[in-house]
CSV table of C-alpha atoms in Angstrom, one decimal:
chain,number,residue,atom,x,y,z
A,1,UNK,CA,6.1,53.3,3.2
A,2,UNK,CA,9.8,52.3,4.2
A,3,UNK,CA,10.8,48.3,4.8
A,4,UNK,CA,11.4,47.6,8.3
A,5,UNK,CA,15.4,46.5,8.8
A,6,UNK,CA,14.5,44.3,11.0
A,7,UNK,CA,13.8,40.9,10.1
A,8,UNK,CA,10.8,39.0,10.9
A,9,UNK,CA,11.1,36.4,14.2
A,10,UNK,CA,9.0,33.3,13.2
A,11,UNK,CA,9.2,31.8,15.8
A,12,UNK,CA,7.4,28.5,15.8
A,13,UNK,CA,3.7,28.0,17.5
A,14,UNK,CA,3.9,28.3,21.3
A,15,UNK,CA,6.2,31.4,20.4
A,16,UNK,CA,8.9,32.2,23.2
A,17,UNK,CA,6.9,30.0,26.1
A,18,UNK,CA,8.1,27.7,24.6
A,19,UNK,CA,11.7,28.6,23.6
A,20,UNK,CA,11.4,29.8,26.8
A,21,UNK,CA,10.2,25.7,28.4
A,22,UNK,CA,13.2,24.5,25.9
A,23,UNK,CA,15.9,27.0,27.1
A,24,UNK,CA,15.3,26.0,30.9
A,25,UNK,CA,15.8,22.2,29.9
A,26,UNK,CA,18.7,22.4,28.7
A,27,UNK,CA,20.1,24.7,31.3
A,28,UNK,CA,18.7,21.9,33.6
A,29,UNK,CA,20.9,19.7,31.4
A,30,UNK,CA,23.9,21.7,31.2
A,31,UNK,CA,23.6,22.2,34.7
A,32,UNK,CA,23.9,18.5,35.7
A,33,UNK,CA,26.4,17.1,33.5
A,34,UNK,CA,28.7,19.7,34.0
A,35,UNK,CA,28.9,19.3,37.8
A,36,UNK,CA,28.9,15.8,37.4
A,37,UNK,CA,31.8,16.3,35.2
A,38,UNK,CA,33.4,18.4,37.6
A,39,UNK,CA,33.0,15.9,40.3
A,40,UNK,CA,34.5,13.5,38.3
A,41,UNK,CA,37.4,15.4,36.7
A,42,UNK,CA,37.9,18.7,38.3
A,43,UNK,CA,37.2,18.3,41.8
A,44,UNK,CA,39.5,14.8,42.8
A,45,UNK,CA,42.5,16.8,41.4
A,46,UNK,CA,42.5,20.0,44.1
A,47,UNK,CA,41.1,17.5,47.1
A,48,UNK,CA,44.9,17.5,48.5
A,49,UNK,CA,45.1,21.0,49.0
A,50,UNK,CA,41.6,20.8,51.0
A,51,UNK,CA,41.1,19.8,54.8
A,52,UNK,CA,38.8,17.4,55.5
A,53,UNK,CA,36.0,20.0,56.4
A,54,UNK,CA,36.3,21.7,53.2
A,55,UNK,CA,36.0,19.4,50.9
A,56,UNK,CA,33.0,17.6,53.1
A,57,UNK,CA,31.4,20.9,52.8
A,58,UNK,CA,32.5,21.7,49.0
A,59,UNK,CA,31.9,18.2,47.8
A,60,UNK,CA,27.9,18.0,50.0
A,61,UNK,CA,27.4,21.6,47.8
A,62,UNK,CA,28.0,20.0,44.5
A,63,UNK,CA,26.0,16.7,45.6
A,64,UNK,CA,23.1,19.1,46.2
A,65,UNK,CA,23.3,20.8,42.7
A,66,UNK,CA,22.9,17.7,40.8
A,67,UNK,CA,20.7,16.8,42.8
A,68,UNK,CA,18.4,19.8,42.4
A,69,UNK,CA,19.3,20.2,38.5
A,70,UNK,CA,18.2,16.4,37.8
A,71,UNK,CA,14.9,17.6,39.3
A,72,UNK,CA,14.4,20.3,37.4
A,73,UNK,CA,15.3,18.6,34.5
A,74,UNK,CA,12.7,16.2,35.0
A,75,UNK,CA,10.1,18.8,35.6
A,76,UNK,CA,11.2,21.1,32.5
A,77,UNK,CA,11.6,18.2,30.6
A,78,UNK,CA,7.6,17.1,31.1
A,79,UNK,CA,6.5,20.7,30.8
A,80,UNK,CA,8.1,21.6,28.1
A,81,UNK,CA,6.7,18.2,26.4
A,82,UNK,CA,2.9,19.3,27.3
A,83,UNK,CA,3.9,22.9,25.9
A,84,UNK,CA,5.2,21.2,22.6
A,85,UNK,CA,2.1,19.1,22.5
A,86,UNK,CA,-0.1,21.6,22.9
A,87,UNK,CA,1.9,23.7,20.0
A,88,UNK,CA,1.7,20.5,17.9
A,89,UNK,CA,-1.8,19.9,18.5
A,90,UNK,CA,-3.0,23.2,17.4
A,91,UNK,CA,-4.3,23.3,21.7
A,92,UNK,CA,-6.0,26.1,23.1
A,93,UNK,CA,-6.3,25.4,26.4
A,94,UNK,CA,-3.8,23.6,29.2
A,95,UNK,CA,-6.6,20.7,29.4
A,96,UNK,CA,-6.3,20.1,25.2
A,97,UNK,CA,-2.5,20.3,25.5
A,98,UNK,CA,-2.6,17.1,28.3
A,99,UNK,CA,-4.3,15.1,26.2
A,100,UNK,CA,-2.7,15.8,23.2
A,101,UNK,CA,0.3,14.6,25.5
A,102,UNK,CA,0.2,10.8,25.1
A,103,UNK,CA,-0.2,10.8,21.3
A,104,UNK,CA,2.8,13.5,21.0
A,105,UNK,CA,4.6,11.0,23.4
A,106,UNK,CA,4.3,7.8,21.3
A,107,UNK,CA,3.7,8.9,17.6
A,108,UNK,CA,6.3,11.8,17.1
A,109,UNK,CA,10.1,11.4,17.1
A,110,UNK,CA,9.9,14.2,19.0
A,111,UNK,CA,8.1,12.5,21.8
A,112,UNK,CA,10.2,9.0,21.4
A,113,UNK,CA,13.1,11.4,22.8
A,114,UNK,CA,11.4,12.7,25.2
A,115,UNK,CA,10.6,9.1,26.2
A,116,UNK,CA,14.6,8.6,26.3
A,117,UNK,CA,15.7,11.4,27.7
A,118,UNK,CA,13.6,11.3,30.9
A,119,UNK,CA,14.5,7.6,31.6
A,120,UNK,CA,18.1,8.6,31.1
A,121,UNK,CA,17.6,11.5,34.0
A,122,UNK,CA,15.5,9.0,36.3
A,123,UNK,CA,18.2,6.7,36.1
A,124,UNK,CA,20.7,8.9,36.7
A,125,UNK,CA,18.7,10.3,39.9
A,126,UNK,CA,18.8,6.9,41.2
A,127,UNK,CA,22.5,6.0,40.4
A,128,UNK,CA,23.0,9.5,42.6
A,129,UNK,CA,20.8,8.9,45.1
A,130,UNK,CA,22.7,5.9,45.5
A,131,UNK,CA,26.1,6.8,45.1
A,132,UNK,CA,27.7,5.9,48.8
A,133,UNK,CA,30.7,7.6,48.6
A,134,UNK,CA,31.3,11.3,47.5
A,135,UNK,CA,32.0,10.9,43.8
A,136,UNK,CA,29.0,10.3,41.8
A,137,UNK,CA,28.8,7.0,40.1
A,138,UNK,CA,30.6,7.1,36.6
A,139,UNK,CA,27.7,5.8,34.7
A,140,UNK,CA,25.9,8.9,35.9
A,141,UNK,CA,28.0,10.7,33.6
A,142,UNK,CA,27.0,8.6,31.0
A,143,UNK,CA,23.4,8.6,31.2
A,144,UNK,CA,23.5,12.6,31.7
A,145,UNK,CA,25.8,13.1,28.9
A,146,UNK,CA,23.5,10.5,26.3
A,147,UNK,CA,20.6,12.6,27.8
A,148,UNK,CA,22.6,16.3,26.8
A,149,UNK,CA,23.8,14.4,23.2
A,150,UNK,CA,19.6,13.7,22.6
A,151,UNK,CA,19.2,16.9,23.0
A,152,UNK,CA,20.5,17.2,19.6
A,153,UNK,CA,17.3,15.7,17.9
A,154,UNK,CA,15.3,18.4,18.9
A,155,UNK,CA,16.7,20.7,16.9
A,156,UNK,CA,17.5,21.3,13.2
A,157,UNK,CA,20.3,18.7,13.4
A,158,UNK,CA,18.1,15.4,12.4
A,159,UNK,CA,15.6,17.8,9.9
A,160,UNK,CA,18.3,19.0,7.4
A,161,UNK,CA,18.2,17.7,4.5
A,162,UNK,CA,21.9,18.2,4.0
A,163,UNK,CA,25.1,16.5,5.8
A,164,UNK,CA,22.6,14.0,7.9
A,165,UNK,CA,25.5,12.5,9.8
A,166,UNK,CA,27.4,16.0,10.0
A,167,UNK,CA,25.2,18.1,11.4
A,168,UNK,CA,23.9,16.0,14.3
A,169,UNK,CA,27.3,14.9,15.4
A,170,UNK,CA,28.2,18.5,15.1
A,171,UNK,CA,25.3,19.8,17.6
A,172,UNK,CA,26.2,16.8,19.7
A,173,UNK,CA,29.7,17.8,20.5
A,174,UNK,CA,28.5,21.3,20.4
A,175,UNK,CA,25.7,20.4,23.7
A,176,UNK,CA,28.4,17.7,25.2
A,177,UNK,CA,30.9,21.1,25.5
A,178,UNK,CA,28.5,23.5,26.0
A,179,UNK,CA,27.3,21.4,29.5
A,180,UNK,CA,30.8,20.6,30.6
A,181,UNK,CA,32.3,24.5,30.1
A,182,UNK,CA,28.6,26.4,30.8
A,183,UNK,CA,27.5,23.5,33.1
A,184,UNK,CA,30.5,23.2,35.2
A,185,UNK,CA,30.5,27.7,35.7
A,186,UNK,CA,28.1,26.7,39.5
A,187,UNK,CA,30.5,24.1,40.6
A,188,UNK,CA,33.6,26.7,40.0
A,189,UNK,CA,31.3,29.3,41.9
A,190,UNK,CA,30.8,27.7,44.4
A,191,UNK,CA,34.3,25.6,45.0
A,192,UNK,CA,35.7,28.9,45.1
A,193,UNK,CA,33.4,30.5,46.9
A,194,UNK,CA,33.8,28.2,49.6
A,195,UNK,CA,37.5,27.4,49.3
A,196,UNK,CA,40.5,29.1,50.8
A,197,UNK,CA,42.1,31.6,48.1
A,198,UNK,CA,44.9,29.2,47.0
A,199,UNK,CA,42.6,26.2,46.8
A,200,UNK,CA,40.4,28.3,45.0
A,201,UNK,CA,43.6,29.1,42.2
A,202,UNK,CA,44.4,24.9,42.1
A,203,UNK,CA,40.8,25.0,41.0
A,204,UNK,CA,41.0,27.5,38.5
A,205,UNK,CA,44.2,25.9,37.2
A,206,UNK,CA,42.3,22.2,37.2
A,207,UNK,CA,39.1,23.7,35.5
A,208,UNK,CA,41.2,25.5,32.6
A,209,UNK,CA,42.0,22.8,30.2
A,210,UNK,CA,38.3,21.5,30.4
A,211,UNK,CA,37.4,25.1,29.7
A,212,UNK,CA,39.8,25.4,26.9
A,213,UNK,CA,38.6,22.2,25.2
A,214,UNK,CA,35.6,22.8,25.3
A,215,UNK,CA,35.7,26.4,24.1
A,216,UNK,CA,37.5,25.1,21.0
A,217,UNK,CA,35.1,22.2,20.6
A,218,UNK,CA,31.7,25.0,20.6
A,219,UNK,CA,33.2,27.7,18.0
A,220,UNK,CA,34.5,24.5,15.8
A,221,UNK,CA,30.5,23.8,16.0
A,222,UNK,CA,28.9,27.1,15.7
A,223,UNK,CA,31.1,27.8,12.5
A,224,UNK,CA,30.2,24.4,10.9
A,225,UNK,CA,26.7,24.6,11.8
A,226,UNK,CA,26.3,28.6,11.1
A,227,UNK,CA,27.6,27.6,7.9
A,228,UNK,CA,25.3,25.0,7.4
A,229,UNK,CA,22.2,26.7,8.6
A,230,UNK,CA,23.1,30.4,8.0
A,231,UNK,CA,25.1,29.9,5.0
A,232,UNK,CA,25.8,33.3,3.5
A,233,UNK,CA,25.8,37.1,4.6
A,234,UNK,CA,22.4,38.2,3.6
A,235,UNK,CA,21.0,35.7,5.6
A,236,UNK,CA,22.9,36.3,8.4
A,237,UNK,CA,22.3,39.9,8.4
A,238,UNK,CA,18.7,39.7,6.8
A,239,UNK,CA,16.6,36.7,8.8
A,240,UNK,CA,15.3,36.5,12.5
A,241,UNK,CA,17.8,33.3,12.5
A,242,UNK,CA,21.3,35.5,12.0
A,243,UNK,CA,20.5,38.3,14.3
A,244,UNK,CA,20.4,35.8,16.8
A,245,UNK,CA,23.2,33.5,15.8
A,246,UNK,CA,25.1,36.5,15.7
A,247,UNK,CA,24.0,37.9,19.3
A,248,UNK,CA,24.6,33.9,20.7
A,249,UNK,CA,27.9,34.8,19.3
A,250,UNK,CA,28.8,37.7,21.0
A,251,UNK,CA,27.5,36.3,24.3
A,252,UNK,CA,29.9,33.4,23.3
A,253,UNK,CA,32.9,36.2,22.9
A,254,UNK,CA,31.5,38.0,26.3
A,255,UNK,CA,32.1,34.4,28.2
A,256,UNK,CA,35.6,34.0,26.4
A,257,UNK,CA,36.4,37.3,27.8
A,258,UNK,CA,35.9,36.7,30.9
A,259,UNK,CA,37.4,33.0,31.1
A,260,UNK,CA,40.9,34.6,30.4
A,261,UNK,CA,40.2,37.8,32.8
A,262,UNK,CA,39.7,34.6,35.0
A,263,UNK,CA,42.4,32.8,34.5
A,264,UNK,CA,45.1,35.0,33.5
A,265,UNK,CA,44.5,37.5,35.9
A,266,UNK,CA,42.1,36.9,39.0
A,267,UNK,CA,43.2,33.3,39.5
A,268,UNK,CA,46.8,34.1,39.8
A,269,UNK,CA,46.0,36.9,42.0
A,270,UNK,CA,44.1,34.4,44.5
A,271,UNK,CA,48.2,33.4,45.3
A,272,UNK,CA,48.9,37.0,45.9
A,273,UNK,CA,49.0,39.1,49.0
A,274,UNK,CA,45.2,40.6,48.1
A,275,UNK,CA,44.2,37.4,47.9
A,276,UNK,CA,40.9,37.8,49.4
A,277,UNK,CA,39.8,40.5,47.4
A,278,UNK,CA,40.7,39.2,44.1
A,279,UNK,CA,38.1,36.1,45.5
A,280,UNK,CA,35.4,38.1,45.5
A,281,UNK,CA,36.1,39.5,42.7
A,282,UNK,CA,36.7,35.8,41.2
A,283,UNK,CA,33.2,34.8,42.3
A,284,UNK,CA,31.5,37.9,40.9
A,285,UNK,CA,33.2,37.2,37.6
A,286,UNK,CA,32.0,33.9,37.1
A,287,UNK,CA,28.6,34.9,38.3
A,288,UNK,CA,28.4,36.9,35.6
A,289,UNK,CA,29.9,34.5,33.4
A,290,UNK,CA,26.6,32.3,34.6
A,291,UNK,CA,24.3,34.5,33.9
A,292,UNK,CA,26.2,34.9,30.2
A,293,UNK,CA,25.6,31.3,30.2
A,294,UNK,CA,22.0,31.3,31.1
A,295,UNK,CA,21.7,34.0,28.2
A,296,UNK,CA,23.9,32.1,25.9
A,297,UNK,CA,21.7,28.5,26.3
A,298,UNK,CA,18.1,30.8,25.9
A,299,UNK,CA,19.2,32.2,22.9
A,300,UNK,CA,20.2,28.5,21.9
A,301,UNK,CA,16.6,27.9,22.2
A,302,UNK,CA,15.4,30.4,20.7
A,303,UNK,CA,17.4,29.6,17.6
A,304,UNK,CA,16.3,25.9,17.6
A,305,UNK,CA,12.5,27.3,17.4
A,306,UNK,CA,13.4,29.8,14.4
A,307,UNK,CA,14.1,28.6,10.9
A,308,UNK,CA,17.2,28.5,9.7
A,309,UNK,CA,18.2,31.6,7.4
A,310,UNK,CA,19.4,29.4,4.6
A,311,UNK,CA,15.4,28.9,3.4
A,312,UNK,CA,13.9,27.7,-0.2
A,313,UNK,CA,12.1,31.1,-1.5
A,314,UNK,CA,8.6,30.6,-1.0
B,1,UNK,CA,46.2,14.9,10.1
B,2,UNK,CA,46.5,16.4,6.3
B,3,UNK,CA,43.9,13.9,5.4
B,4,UNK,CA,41.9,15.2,8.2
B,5,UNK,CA,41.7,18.2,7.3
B,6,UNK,CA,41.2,17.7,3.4
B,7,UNK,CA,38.0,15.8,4.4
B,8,UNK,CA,37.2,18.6,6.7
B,9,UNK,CA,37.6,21.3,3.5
B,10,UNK,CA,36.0,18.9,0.6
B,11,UNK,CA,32.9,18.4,3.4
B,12,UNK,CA,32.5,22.5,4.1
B,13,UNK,CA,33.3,22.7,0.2
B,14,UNK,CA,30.4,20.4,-0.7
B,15,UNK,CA,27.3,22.3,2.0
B,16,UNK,CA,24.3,23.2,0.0
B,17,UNK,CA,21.3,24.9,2.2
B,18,UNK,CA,19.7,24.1,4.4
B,19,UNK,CA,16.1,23.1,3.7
B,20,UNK,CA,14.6,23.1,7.6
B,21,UNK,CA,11.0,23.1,7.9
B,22,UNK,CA,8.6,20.4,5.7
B,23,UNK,CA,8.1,22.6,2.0
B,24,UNK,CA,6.3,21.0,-0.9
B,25,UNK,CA,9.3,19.5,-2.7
B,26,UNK,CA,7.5,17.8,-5.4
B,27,UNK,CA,3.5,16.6,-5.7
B,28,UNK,CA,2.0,14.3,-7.9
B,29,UNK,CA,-0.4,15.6,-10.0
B,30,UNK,CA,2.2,17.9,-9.7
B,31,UNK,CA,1.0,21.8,-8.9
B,32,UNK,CA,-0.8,23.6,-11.2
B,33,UNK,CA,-0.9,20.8,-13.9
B,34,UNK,CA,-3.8,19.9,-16.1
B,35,UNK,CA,-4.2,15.7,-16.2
B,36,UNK,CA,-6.3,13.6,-18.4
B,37,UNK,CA,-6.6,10.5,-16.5
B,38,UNK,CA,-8.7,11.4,-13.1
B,39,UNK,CA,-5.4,10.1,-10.1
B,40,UNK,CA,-6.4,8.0,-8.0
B,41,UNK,CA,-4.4,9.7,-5.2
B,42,UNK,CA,-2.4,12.7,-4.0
B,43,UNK,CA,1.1,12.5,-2.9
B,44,UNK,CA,3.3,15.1,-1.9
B,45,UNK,CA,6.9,14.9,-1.1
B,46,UNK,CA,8.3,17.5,1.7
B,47,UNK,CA,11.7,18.3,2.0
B,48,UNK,CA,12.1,16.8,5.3
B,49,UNK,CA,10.0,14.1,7.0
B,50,UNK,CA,6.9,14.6,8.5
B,51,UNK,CA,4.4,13.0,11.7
B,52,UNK,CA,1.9,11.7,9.6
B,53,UNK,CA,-0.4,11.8,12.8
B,54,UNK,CA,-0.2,15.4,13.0
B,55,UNK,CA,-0.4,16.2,9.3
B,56,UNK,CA,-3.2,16.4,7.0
B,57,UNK,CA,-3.9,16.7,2.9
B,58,UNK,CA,-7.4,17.8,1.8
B,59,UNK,CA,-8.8,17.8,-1.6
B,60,UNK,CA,-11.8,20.1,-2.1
B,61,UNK,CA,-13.7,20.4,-5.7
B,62,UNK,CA,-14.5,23.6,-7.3
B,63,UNK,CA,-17.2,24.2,-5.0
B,64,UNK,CA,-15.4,23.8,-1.7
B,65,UNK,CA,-17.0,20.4,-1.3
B,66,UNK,CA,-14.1,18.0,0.5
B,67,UNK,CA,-13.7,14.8,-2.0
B,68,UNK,CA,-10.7,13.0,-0.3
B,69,UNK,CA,-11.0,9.5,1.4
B,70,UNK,CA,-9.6,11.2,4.7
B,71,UNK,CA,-6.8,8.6,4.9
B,72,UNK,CA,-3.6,10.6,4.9
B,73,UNK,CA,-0.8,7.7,5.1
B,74,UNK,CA,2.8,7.7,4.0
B,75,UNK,CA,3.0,5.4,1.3
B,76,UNK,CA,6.2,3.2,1.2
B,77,UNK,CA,6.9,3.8,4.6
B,78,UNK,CA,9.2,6.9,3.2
B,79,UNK,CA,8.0,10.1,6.0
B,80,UNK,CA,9.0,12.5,3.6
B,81,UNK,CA,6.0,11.2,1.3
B,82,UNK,CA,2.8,11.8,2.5
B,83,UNK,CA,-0.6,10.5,0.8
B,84,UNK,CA,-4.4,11.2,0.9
B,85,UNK,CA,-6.7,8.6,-1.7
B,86,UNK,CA,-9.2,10.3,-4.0
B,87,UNK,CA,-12.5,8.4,-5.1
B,88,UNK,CA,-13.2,8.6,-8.8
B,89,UNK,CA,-12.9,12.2,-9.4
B,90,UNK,CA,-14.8,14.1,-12.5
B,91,UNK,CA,-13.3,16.8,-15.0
B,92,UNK,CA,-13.1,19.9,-13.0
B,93,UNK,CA,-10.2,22.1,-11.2
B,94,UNK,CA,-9.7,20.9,-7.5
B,95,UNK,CA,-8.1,22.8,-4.5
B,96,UNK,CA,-5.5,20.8,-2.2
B,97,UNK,CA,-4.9,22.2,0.8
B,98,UNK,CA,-1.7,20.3,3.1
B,99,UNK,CA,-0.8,20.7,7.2
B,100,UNK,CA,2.7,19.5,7.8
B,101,UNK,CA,4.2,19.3,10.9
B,102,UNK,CA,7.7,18.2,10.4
B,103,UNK,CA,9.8,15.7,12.6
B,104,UNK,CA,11.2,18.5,14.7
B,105,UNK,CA,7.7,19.9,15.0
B,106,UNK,CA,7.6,22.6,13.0
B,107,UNK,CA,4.5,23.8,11.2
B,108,UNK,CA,3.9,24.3,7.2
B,109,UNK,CA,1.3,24.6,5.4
B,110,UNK,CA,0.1,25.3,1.5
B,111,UNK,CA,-2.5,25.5,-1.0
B,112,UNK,CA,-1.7,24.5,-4.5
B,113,UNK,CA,-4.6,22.9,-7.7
B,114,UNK,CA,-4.8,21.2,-10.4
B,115,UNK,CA,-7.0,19.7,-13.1
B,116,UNK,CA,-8.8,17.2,-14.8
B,117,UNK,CA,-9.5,17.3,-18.2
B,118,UNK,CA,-10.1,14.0,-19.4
């Protein structure tokens, strides 16, 4: 009989519902502090080169998204909470997994962040909902980012036995980046969707260093951590846990790709006579670079329900 | 910055692996050990901590009957200990069998015995 090459996937209880319930969180996450970022850094910086109609329209768009990802960051948040209890719980049915719910909620750390995270999202739907002019409050950066940084916990950041300081400040800078560069790809679709061409190239221009940083700030994170939790070749080659650190990876190269097709050579083109067509081919591109993002962030979950490669031999 | 990135090197230099997941680390009677004195408890320590109110320890005797006081607690307030009391238990080789569900709710579990022989 021949040994399979292919590692096993051990994928913790509740399987890839819920990677799946974890991976739509954070998107939800991403999703909101990165166009609250980009209202905040991004978007001030290419308003004089808009009319007033434009940036009433571009600026009601973005308004709308965080709007809509706070919600369903609330909603994943809870579901994936009665999922997790559920798994925890050892439930079989939906009605078990509720009323495992409340003791998951105040006896697990698991829950405790829960607790933290979804004030942190309700308050920062109320400093929106009551932000009167177009820029979101500040502190609604704040209480999204602390709510993306918690994130960390859930993971394998706060369980390591090794580098207890290390490794969760790691994944924290590595979920801060990952919302403001992945998080802030709608914003860009739409601003230049619904810009003229040469707006749309300020914004490009504006978005770039954010990009940039943040690009820097994620591989710095993924070596550290891969190191950490990978730790040698056989395991990355041989466990569940490598094949898809190394396919994150890739995705991670794809996006890179396409940020410097982006900016070195669709942007600049937006300032060209063929301007319009190198906008629609600006706006496919970062679609495409969202939906590497969306793939990028599931297999993020994915990898925080597997264990690490690095594992004691049993 | 050359300090910087010294500490960076020395703290890459100095990563060990990565022990994820709650494993038996160390148990006390320790596995597969022969003791003379009956314990008054088992402990186990996992390599990460665990919810107490989602993990269990039994202690079965060598018929499969369950002899634990049911009181799994973490002793010391340390999560990565966790603790089940025993009545006085006679000469004979007894089965433990632990749940753990780590702090990042992960699942273990294990079997391991050991004996008295007083």
């Amino acid at each position: 009989m021949m040994n399979s090459v292919v590692p096993v996937f051990d994928l913790a209880e509740g399987g890839l519902w819920l990677a799946f319930a974890r991976g739509v969180t954070i998107a939800a996450l991403f999703s909101l502090f990165g166009t609250l970022v980009f209202l905040r850094v991004v978007a001030p910086r290419c308003r004089p080169r808009m009319t007033d109609l434009e940036a009433m329209r571009a600026w009601r768009a973005l308004r709308r998204l965080a709007g809509l990802s706070v919600a369903v960051a609330i909603a994943a948040l809870l579901t994936w909470l009665v999922f997790q209890a559920g798994a925890i719980a050892d439930a079989v049915t939906l009605r078990q997994a509720l009323l495992a719910t409340p003791l998951v909620l105040t006896a697990t750390r698991f829950g405790h962040l829960v607790m933290v995270q979804a004030v942190l999202l309700a308050a920062t739907a109320v400093l929106l909902s009551r932000s009167a002019s177009r820029q979101p409050h500040a502190l609604a950066v704040w209480t999204a980012g602390v709510a993306v940084i918690l994130h960390a916990g859930h993971g394998h950041a706060l369980s390591v036995a090794t580098h207890p300081l290390l490794l969760p400040a790691s994944m924290a800078l590595h979920l801060l980046a990952g919302g403001a560069w992945l998080g802030g790809l709608v914003p860009l679709l739409l601003f230049v969707r619904m810009s003229p061409p040469q707006t749309g190239a300020t914004v490009c221009r504006y978005f770039s260093p954010l990009g940039k940083l943040c690009l820097v700030a994620m591989l710095i994170s993924v070596v550290f951590q891969g190191w950490v939790l990978i730790g040698n070749v056989p395991a990355l080659i041989g466990t569940g846990y490598g094949w898809v650190a190394l396919g994150k990876l890739a995705l991670l190269g794809l996006l890179f790709g396409l940020a410097v097709l982006n900016r070195y050579h669709l942007a600049p083109a937006l300032r060209a006579a063929n301007a319009r067509s190198a906008q629609v081919w600006l706006v496919r591109s970062i679609a495409l670079q969202t939906g590497f993002s969306v793939a990028v962030i599931l297999a993020a979950a994915v990898l925080a329900s597997l264990p690490p490669g690095f594992q004691p031999p049993s | 910055m050359r300090i910087l990135t010294i500490s960076l090197l020395l703290t890459l230099a100095s990563v060990g692996p990565a022990l994820a997941h709650a494993h038996l680390k160390n148990a006390d009677p320790a596995v597969g050990s022969t003791v003379k004195a009956a314990p008054t408890a088992v402990t186990i320590e996992f390599s990460e901590a665990v919810e107490p109110k989602f993990s269990t320890i039994a202690v079965a005797d060598g018929t499969g009957h369950r002899v634990d006081k049911d009181d799994v607690h973490v002793p010391g307030g340390d999560a990565h200990h966790l603790s089940v009391d025993l009545p006085g238990l006679g000469a004979g080789t007894y089965t433990v069998t632990w749940k753990a569900t780590a702090v990042d709710t992960h699942k273990t579990n294990g079997t391991f015995t050991f004996t008295v022989a007083p």
